[in-house]
Short mmCIF file of C-alpha atoms in Angstrom, two decimals:
data_model
loop_
_atom_site.label_atom_id
_atom_site.label_comp_id
_atom_site.label_asym_id
_atom_site.label_seq_id
_atom_site.Cartn_x
_atom_site.Cartn_y
_atom_site.Cartn_z
CA MET A 1 -15.76 4.22 -68.88
CA SER A 2 -13.15 7.13 -70.25
CA ASP A 3 -11.92 6.72 -73.44
CA THR A 4 -8.43 7.41 -72.27
CA PRO A 5 -6.52 4.85 -71.91
CA VAL A 6 -5.66 3.73 -67.86
CA GLY A 7 -2.56 1.05 -68.55
CA SER A 8 -0.68 -0.59 -71.63
CA VAL A 9 -0.99 -4.32 -72.49
CA PRO A 10 1.34 -6.86 -73.25
CA LEU A 11 1.59 -6.96 -77.10
CA GLU A 12 3.57 -9.68 -77.20
CA ASP A 13 4.20 -12.10 -79.43
CA ASP A 14 2.93 -15.63 -78.64
CA LEU A 15 -0.88 -14.49 -77.58
CA PRO A 16 -2.83 -12.18 -79.98
CA LEU A 17 -5.41 -10.03 -78.61
CA LEU A 18 -8.24 -8.15 -80.25
CA GLY A 19 -10.34 -5.64 -78.85
CA ILE A 20 -14.53 -5.75 -79.30
CA ALA A 21 -15.54 -2.57 -79.15
CA ALA A 22 -18.97 -0.46 -79.81
CA TRP A 23 -20.97 1.04 -77.62
CA SER A 24 -23.81 -0.09 -75.54
CA GLY A 25 -26.76 -1.67 -77.28
CA THR A 26 -24.97 -2.44 -79.97
CA GLY A 27 -25.32 -6.19 -79.78
CA LYS A 28 -21.35 -7.40 -78.35
CA THR A 29 -22.22 -10.21 -75.87
CA THR A 30 -24.81 -11.53 -78.50
CA LEU A 31 -22.39 -11.54 -81.77
CA LEU A 32 -19.06 -12.61 -79.54
CA GLU A 33 -22.33 -16.03 -78.02
CA ARG A 34 -22.94 -16.20 -82.52
CA LEU A 35 -18.52 -15.89 -83.04
CA LEU A 36 -17.18 -18.33 -80.78
CA PRO A 37 -18.98 -21.52 -81.89
CA ALA A 38 -17.42 -20.39 -84.92
CA LEU A 39 -13.84 -20.08 -84.25
CA ARG A 40 -14.19 -23.25 -82.37
CA GLU A 41 -15.50 -24.96 -85.34
CA ARG A 42 -12.85 -23.69 -86.86
CA GLY A 43 -10.02 -25.41 -84.54
CA LEU A 44 -9.63 -22.29 -82.18
CA ARG A 45 -9.05 -22.25 -78.48
CA VAL A 46 -10.58 -18.31 -77.63
CA ALA A 47 -10.75 -16.24 -74.28
CA VAL A 48 -12.78 -14.12 -73.51
CA ILE A 49 -12.15 -10.94 -71.08
CA LYS A 50 -15.54 -8.77 -70.26
CA HIS A 51 -15.52 -5.66 -68.49
CA ALA A 52 -18.64 -4.90 -65.89
CA HIS A 53 -19.60 -1.12 -66.18
CA HIS A 54 -21.18 -2.16 -63.03
CA ALA A 55 -20.56 -4.52 -59.68
CA PHE A 56 -20.86 -7.67 -59.79
CA ASP A 57 -20.45 -10.99 -57.99
CA VAL A 58 -20.50 -14.30 -58.70
CA ASP A 59 -20.72 -15.72 -56.18
CA GLN A 60 -23.98 -16.65 -53.50
CA PRO A 61 -23.97 -15.79 -49.80
CA GLY A 62 -24.11 -18.25 -47.27
CA LYS A 63 -21.70 -19.66 -49.66
CA ASP A 64 -18.02 -21.81 -47.97
CA SER A 65 -16.47 -19.21 -50.36
CA HIS A 66 -18.33 -16.08 -50.40
CA ARG A 67 -17.64 -17.09 -45.97
CA LEU A 68 -14.40 -16.97 -46.77
CA ARG A 69 -13.95 -14.12 -48.62
CA GLN A 70 -15.64 -11.71 -46.70
CA ALA A 71 -13.89 -13.12 -43.81
CA GLY A 72 -10.68 -11.70 -46.15
CA ALA A 73 -9.21 -14.56 -48.73
CA GLU A 74 -7.06 -12.76 -51.15
CA PRO A 75 -7.98 -13.68 -53.88
CA ILE A 76 -10.13 -17.29 -53.07
CA LEU A 77 -9.49 -19.50 -55.74
CA VAL A 78 -12.63 -22.50 -56.06
CA ALA A 79 -12.49 -25.46 -57.98
CA SER A 80 -14.47 -28.70 -59.19
CA ARG A 81 -13.86 -30.71 -62.24
CA ALA A 82 -16.30 -28.64 -64.23
CA ARG A 83 -14.95 -25.42 -62.97
CA VAL A 84 -12.61 -22.62 -61.33
CA ALA A 85 -13.38 -19.26 -60.76
CA LEU A 86 -11.15 -16.59 -59.16
CA MET A 87 -12.29 -13.80 -56.84
CA MET A 88 -10.80 -11.62 -55.58
CA GLU A 89 -11.37 -7.70 -54.22
CA THR A 90 -10.61 -4.34 -56.06
CA PRO A 91 -12.30 -1.67 -54.36
CA ASP A 92 -9.62 0.22 -54.22
CA ARG A 93 -9.44 0.80 -58.21
CA GLU A 94 -11.39 3.11 -60.63
CA GLU A 95 -10.47 0.24 -63.76
CA ALA A 96 -9.93 -2.87 -64.01
CA ASP A 97 -6.46 -3.44 -65.16
CA LEU A 98 -6.16 -5.42 -68.53
CA ALA A 99 -3.19 -5.98 -68.74
CA GLU A 100 -3.37 -7.39 -65.06
CA LEU A 101 -6.64 -10.25 -66.67
CA ILE A 102 -4.40 -10.82 -69.78
CA GLU A 103 -1.95 -12.49 -67.90
CA MET A 104 -4.68 -14.23 -65.78
CA VAL A 105 -5.40 -15.89 -69.21
CA ARG A 106 -1.51 -16.50 -70.76
CA PRO A 107 -1.49 -19.14 -68.65
CA GLN A 108 -4.26 -21.86 -70.54
CA ARG A 109 -2.76 -20.80 -73.90
CA PRO A 110 -5.70 -19.56 -76.12
CA ASP A 111 -5.35 -19.18 -79.21
CA LEU A 112 -6.71 -15.18 -79.30
CA VAL A 113 -8.04 -13.57 -76.38
CA LEU A 114 -11.03 -11.07 -77.40
CA VAL A 115 -11.24 -8.90 -75.06
CA GLU A 116 -14.78 -7.21 -75.15
CA GLY A 117 -14.94 -3.57 -73.75
CA PHE A 118 -12.54 -1.47 -72.75
CA LYS A 119 -12.51 0.35 -75.81
CA ALA A 120 -9.93 2.93 -74.40
CA TRP A 121 -6.82 0.74 -74.00
CA PRO A 122 -4.41 0.32 -76.32
CA LEU A 123 -4.33 -2.15 -78.51
CA PRO A 124 -6.09 -3.54 -81.60
CA LYS A 125 -9.72 -3.76 -81.92
CA LEU A 126 -13.00 -4.43 -84.34
CA GLU A 127 -15.30 -2.52 -83.87
CA LEU A 128 -18.77 -2.71 -84.20
CA TYR A 129 -20.83 -0.07 -85.73
CA ARG A 130 -25.12 -0.03 -85.94
CA GLU A 131 -26.29 3.97 -87.14
CA ALA A 132 -29.28 3.15 -85.08
CA VAL A 133 -27.91 3.23 -81.44
CA GLY A 134 -26.96 6.17 -82.23
CA LYS A 135 -24.02 7.11 -81.50
CA PRO A 136 -20.25 8.39 -83.33
CA LEU A 137 -18.77 5.95 -85.41
CA ARG A 138 -14.60 5.71 -83.81
CA ALA A 139 -12.72 4.72 -86.37
CA ALA A 140 -11.24 8.00 -87.18
CA GLU A 141 -10.53 9.03 -84.05
CA ASP A 142 -9.13 5.56 -82.50
CA ALA A 143 -5.10 4.40 -84.74
CA TRP A 144 -6.48 1.69 -82.41
CA ILE A 145 -9.28 0.41 -84.85
CA VAL A 146 -8.95 -2.14 -87.86
CA ALA A 147 -11.84 -3.74 -88.80
CA VAL A 148 -15.89 -1.88 -88.92
CA ALA A 149 -18.39 -3.70 -89.06
CA SER A 150 -21.38 -2.50 -89.32
CA ASP A 151 -24.95 -2.73 -91.19
CA GLY A 152 -24.39 0.25 -92.91
CA GLU A 153 -22.12 1.51 -94.86
CA PRO A 154 -20.04 4.37 -93.17
CA ASP A 155 -17.54 6.37 -93.90
CA LEU A 156 -14.67 5.19 -92.67
CA PRO A 157 -10.22 5.60 -93.01
CA ASP A 158 -8.77 4.27 -95.96
CA ASP A 159 -6.19 1.44 -93.54
CA VAL A 160 -9.84 0.85 -91.89
CA GLU A 161 -10.81 -3.15 -93.51
CA ARG A 162 -14.67 -3.37 -93.62
CA LEU A 163 -16.73 -5.91 -92.35
CA ASP A 164 -20.75 -6.94 -92.92
CA LEU A 165 -21.70 -6.84 -89.67
CA ASN A 166 -25.09 -9.34 -90.80
CA ASP A 167 -22.30 -12.14 -91.84
CA PRO A 168 -21.05 -14.18 -88.52
CA GLU A 169 -19.85 -16.40 -91.02
CA ARG A 170 -17.82 -14.22 -92.37
CA LEU A 171 -17.41 -11.97 -89.24
CA ALA A 172 -16.25 -15.42 -87.82
CA ASP A 173 -13.57 -16.49 -91.02
CA TRP A 174 -12.05 -12.73 -90.36
CA ILE A 175 -11.64 -13.32 -86.80
CA ALA A 176 -9.47 -17.15 -87.33
CA ALA A 177 -7.30 -15.33 -89.45
CA TRP A 178 -6.27 -12.97 -86.78
CA PRO A 179 -4.16 -14.96 -85.27
CA SER A 180 -1.45 -15.21 -88.47
CA ARG A 181 -2.12 -11.47 -88.90
CA TRP A 182 -0.92 -11.04 -85.30
CA LEU A 183 2.94 -9.70 -86.01
CA ASP A 184 1.95 -7.71 -88.53
CA ARG A 185 -1.26 -5.57 -86.90
CA ARG A 186 -0.45 -5.08 -83.19
CA ARG A 187 0.71 -0.97 -84.52
CA PRO A 188 -1.55 1.04 -84.03
CA ARG A 189 -2.73 2.58 -88.55
CA GLY A 190 -0.18 4.60 -89.16
CA GLU A 191 2.79 3.20 -87.19
CA GLY A 192 3.41 0.56 -90.24
CA VAL A 193 4.47 -2.43 -89.18
CA ALA A 194 5.13 -4.57 -85.73
CA SER A 195 9.35 -5.74 -85.62
#
């Protein structure tokens, strides 16, 4: 994915967003698997939007939904008492449109939307950093990074919070408090308080 922002994101009062940005191999998904139950225990209803760098399919060839999608349904919504899946083809897009995905989640009224990936998009982010991955820290170049969770002591800009990547309870506390800080923190560092 390019580091050039590919669109704008609605940073509205009623839907706190927090990007989880990290290089591949840092453990974003593994950490989220540990954090989501802890956030639920803290009373938050959390939606996750995850970027995939490759084609994927949640449908199965031969199933009615797959047959209808292949026949041209745009989109197709499959529902049961246990889950709902919305599928649509987007072959003419180079990247997923994060703003559109946020609007798809909004009607569910989550307390917080965590955005995994989409690191070039303009929204507040928590960067996960492991020196062992061998990639550079992004906090100095990305003014949207408000905090870094690391397993070491990297040099951070003065206005970036430092968190311990190996302390999931503290990370859960920090993320659980994000909705209360959202109105004041939904601008890049250095642009002051949001109004």
